[in-house]
PDB file of C-alpha atoms in Angstrom:
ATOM      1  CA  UNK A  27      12.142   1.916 -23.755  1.00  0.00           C
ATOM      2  CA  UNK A  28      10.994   5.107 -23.000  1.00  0.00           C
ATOM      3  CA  UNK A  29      13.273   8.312 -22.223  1.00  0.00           C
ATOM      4  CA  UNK A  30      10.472  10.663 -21.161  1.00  0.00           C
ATOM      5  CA  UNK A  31      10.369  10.600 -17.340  1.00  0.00           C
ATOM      6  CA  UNK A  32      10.416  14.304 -15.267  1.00  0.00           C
ATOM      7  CA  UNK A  33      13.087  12.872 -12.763  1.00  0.00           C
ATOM      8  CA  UNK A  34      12.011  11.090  -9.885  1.00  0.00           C
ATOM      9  CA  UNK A  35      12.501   7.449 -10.052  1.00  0.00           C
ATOM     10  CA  UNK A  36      11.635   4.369  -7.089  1.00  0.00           C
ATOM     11  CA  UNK A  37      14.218   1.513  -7.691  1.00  0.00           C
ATOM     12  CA  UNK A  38      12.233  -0.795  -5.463  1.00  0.00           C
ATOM     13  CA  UNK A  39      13.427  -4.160  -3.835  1.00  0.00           C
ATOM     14  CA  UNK A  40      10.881  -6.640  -3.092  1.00  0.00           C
ATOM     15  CA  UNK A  41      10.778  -9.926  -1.641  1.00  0.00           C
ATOM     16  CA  UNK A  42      10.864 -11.991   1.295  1.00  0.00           C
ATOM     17  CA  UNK A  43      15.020 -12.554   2.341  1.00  0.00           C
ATOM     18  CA  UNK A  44      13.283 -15.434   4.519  1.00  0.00           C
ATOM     19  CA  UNK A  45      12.485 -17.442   1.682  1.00  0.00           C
ATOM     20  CA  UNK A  46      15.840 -17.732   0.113  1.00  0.00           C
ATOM     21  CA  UNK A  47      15.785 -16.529  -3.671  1.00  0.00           C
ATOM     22  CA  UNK A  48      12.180 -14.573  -2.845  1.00  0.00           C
ATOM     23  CA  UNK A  49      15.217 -12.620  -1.327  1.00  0.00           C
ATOM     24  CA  UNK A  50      16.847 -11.207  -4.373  1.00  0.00           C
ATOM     25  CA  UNK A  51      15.006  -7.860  -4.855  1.00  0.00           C
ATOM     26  CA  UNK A  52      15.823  -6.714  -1.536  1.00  0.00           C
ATOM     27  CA  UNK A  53      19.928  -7.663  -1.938  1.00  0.00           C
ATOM     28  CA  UNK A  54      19.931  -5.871  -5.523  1.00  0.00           C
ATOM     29  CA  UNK A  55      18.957  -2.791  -3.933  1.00  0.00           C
ATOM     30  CA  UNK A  56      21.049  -3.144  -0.508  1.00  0.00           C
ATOM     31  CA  UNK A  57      24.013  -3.628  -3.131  1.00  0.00           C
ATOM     32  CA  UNK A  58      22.925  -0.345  -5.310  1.00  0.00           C
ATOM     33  CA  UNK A  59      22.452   1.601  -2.021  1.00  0.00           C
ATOM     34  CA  UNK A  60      25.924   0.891  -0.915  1.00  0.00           C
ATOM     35  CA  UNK A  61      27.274   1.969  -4.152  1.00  0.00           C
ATOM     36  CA  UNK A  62      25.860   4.791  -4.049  1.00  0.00           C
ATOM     37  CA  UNK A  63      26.577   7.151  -7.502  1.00  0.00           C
ATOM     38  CA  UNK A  64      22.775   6.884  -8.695  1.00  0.00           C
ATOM     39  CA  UNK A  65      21.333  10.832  -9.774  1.00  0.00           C
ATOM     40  CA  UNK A  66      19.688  13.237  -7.644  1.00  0.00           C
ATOM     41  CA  UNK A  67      16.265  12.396  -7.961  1.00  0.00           C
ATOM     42  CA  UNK A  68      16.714   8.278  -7.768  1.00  0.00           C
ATOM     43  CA  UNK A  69      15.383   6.619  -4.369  1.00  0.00           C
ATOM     44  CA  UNK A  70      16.164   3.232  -3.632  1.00  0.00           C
ATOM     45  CA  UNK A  71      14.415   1.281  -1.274  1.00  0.00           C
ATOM     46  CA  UNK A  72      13.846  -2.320   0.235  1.00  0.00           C
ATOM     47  CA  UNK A  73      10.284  -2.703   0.873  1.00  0.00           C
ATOM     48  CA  UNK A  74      10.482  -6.760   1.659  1.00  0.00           C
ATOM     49  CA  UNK A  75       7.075  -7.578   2.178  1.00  0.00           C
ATOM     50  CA  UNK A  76       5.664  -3.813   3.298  1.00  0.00           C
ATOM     51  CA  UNK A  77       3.368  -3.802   0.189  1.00  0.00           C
ATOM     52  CA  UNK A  78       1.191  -0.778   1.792  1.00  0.00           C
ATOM     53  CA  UNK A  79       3.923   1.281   2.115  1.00  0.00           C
ATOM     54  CA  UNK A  80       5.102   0.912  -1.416  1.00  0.00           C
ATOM     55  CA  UNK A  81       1.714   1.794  -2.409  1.00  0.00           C
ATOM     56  CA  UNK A  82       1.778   4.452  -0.471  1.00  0.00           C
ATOM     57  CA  UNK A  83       5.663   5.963  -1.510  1.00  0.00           C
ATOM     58  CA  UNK A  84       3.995   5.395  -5.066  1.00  0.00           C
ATOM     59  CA  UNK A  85       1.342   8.032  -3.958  1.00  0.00           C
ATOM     60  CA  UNK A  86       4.256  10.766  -4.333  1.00  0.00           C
ATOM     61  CA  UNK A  87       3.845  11.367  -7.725  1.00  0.00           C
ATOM     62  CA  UNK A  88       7.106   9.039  -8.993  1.00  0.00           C
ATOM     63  CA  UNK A  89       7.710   9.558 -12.893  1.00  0.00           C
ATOM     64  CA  UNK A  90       9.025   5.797 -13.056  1.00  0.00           C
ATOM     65  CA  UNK A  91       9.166   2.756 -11.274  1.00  0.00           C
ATOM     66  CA  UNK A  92      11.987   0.337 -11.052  1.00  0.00           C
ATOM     67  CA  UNK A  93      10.789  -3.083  -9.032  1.00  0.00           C
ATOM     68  CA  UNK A  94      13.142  -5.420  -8.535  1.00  0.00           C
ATOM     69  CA  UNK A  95      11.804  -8.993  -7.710  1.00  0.00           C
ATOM     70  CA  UNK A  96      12.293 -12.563  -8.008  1.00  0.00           C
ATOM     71  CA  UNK A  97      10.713 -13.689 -11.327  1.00  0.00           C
ATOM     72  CA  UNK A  98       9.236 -16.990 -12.014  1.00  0.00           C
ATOM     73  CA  UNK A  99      10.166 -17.102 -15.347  1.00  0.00           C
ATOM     74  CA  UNK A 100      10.335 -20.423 -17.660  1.00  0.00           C
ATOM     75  CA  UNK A 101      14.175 -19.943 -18.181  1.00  0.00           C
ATOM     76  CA  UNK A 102      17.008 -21.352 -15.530  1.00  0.00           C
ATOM     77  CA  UNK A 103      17.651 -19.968 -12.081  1.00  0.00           C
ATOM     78  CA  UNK A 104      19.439 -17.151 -12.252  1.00  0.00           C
ATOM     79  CA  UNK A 105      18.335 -15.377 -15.810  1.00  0.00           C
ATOM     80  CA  UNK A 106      17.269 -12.066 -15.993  1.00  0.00           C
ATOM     81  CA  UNK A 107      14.120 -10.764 -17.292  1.00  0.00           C
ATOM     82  CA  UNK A 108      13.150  -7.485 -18.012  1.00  0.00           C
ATOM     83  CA  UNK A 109       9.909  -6.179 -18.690  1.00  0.00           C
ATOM     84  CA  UNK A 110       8.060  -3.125 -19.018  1.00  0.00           C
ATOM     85  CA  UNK A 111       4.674  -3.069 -17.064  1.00  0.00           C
ATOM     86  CA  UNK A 112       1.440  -1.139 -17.930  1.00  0.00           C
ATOM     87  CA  UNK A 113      -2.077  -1.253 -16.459  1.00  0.00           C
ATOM     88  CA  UNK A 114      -2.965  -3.210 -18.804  1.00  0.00           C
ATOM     89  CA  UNK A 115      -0.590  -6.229 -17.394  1.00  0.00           C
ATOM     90  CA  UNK A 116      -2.126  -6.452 -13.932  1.00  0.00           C
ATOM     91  CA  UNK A 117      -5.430  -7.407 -13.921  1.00  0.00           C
ATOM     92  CA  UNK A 118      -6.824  -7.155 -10.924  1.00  0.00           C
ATOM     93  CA  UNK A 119      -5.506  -8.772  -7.681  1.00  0.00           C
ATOM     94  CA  UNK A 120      -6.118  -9.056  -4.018  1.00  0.00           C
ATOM     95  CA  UNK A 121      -4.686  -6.081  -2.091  1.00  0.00           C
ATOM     96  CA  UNK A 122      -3.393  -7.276   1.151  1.00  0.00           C
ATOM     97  CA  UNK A 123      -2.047  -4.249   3.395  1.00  0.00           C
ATOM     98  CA  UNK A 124       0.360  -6.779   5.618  1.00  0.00           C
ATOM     99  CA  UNK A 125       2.076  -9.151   2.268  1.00  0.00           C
ATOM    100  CA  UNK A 126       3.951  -8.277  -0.957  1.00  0.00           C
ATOM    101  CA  UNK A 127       2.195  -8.519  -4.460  1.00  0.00           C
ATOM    102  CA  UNK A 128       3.906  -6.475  -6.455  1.00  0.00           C
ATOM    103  CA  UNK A 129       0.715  -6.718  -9.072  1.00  0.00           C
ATOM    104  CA  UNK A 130      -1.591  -6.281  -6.355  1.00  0.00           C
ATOM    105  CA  UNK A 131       0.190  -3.307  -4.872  1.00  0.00           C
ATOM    106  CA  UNK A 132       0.126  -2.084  -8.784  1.00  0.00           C
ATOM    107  CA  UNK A 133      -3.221  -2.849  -9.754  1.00  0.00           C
ATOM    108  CA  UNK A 134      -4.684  -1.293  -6.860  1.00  0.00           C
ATOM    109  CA  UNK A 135      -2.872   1.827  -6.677  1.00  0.00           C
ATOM    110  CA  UNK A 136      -5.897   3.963  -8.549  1.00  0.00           C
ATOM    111  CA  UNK A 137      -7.632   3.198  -5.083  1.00  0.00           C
ATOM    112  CA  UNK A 138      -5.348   4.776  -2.802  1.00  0.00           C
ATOM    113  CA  UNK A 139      -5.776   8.383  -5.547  1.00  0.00           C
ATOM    114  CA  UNK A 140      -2.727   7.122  -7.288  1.00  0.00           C
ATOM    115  CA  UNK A 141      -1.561   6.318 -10.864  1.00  0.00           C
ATOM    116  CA  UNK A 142       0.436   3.731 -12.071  1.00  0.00           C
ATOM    117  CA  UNK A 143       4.139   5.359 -13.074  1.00  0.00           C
ATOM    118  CA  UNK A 144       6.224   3.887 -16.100  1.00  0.00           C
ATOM    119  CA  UNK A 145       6.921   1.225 -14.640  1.00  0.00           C
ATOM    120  CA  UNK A 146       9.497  -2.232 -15.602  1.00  0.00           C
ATOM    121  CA  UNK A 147      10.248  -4.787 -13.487  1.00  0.00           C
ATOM    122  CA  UNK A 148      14.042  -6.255 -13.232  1.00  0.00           C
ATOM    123  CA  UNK A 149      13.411 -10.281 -12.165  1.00  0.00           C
ATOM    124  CA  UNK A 150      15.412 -13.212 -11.585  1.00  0.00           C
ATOM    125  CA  UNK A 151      14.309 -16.846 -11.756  1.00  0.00           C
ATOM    126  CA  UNK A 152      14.841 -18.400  -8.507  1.00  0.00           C
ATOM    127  CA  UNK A 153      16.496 -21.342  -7.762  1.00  0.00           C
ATOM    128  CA  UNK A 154      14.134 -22.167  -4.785  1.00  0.00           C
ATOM    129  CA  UNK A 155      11.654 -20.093  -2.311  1.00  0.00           C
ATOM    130  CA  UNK A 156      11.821 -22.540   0.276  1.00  0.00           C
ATOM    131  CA  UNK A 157      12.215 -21.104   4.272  1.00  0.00           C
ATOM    132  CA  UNK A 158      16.050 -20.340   4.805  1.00  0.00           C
ATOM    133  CA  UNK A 159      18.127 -17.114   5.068  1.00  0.00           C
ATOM    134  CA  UNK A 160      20.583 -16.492   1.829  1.00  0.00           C
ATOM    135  CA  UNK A 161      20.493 -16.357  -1.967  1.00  0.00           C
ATOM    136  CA  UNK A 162      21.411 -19.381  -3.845  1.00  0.00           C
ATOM    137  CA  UNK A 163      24.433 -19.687  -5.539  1.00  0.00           C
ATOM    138  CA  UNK A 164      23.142 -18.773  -9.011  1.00  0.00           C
ATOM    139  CA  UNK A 165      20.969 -15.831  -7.883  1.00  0.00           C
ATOM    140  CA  UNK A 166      23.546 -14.372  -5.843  1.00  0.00           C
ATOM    141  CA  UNK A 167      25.520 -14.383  -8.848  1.00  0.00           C
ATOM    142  CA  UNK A 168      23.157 -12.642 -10.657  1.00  0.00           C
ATOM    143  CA  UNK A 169      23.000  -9.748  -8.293  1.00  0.00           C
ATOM    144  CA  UNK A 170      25.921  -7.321  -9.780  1.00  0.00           C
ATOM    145  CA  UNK A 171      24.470  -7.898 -13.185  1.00  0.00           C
ATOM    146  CA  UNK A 172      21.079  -7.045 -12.133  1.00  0.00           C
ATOM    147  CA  UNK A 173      22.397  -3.832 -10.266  1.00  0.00           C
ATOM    148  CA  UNK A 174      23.889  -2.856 -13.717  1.00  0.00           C
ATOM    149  CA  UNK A 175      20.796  -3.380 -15.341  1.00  0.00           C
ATOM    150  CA  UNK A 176      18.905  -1.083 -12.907  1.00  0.00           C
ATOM    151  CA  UNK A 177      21.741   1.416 -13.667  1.00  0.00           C
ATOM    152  CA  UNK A 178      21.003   1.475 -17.123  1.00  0.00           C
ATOM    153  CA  UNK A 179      17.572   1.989 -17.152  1.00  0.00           C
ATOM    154  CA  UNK A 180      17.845   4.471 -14.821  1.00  0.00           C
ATOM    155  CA  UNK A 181      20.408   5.930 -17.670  1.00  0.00           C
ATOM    156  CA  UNK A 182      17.509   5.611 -20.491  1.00  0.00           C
ATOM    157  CA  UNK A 183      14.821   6.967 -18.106  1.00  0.00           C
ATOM    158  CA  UNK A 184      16.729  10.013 -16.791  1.00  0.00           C
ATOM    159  CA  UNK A 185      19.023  10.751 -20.059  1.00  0.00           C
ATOM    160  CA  UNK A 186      19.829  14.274 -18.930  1.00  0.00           C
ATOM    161  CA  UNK A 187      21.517  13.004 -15.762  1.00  0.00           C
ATOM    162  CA  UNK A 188      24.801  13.678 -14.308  1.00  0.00           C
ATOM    163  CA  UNK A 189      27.587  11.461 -14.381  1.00  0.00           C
ATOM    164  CA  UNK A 190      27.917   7.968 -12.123  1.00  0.00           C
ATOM    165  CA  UNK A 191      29.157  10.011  -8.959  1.00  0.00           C
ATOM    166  CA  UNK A 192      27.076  13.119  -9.268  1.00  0.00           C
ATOM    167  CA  UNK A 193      24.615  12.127  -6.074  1.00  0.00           C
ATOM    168  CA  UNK A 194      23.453   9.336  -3.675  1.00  0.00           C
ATOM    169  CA  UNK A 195      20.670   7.592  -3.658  1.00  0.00           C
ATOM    170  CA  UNK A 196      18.333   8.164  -0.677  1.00  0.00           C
ATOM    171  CA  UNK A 197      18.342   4.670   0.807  1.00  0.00           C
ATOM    172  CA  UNK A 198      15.734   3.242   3.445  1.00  0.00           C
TER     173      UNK A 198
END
């Protein structure tokens, strides 16, 4: 984990809330916006499917990236997974300026003029992706716990912060 970032972080959501559990990135960070408490310098954000304008927001010279996505991971719905992402990781991938791929959006961000941030990605494994409006049972449980998990590496990557109620994040 590292501990070195300036202090300006992205906590971005991403996901589709039309596809049920593709849904959870953009309720982790409705939830963190409403609390409010994050440090001056934190901007949380649900970018859904608006992969361009991520890309874009990245071009602002963050020091770290927090996405926060649904994960198909191996384990059950509902676990968390952490990871930490370098350029290395992506590969290449399609860019396509009206959908959400996070890697894609990543991997082609030295086109746009930009570089790629510390970056980690908080994920759940989804229960389903199918069409429908609202979290599953499981992944909606996992919500507060993966809110608490963006806190604390927010914690790690801005050590020198304030305490919990020192600002609010900007929210869009």
């Amino acid at each position: 984990m590292r501990s070195d970032v300036a202090g300006r972080v992205l906590v971005a959501g991403v996901g589709n809330l039309f596809l049920s559990d593709d849904g959870f990135g953009p309720e982790v960070v409705r939830r963190l916006a409403e609390a409010g408490g994050l440090p001056p310098g934190v901007r949380v954000v649900d970018y859904g499917i608006r992969g361009m304008h991520l890309a874009y927001d990245l071009l602002d010279g963050y020091d770290a990236l927090i996405l926060v996505d649904a994960y198909p991971g191996d384990g059950p719905p509902g676990e968390m997974t952490v990871l930490e992402i370098g350029a290395d990781d992506l590969g290449t991938g399609e860019f396509d300026a009206h959908g959400m791929n996070p890697v894609a959006v990543l991997a082609n961000l030295g086109q746009l003029g930009g570089t790629l941030p510390v970056t980690y990605l908080v994920g759940c494994t989804p229960a389903g992706v199918e069409e429908g409006i609202g979290l599953s049972s499981t992944v909606h449980a996992a919500v507060p716990g993966a809110a608490d998990v963006v806190r604390a590496l927010v914690g790690r990557l801005l050590p020198a912060a304030p305490g919990p109620h020192a600002g609010h994040p900007q929210s869009v």
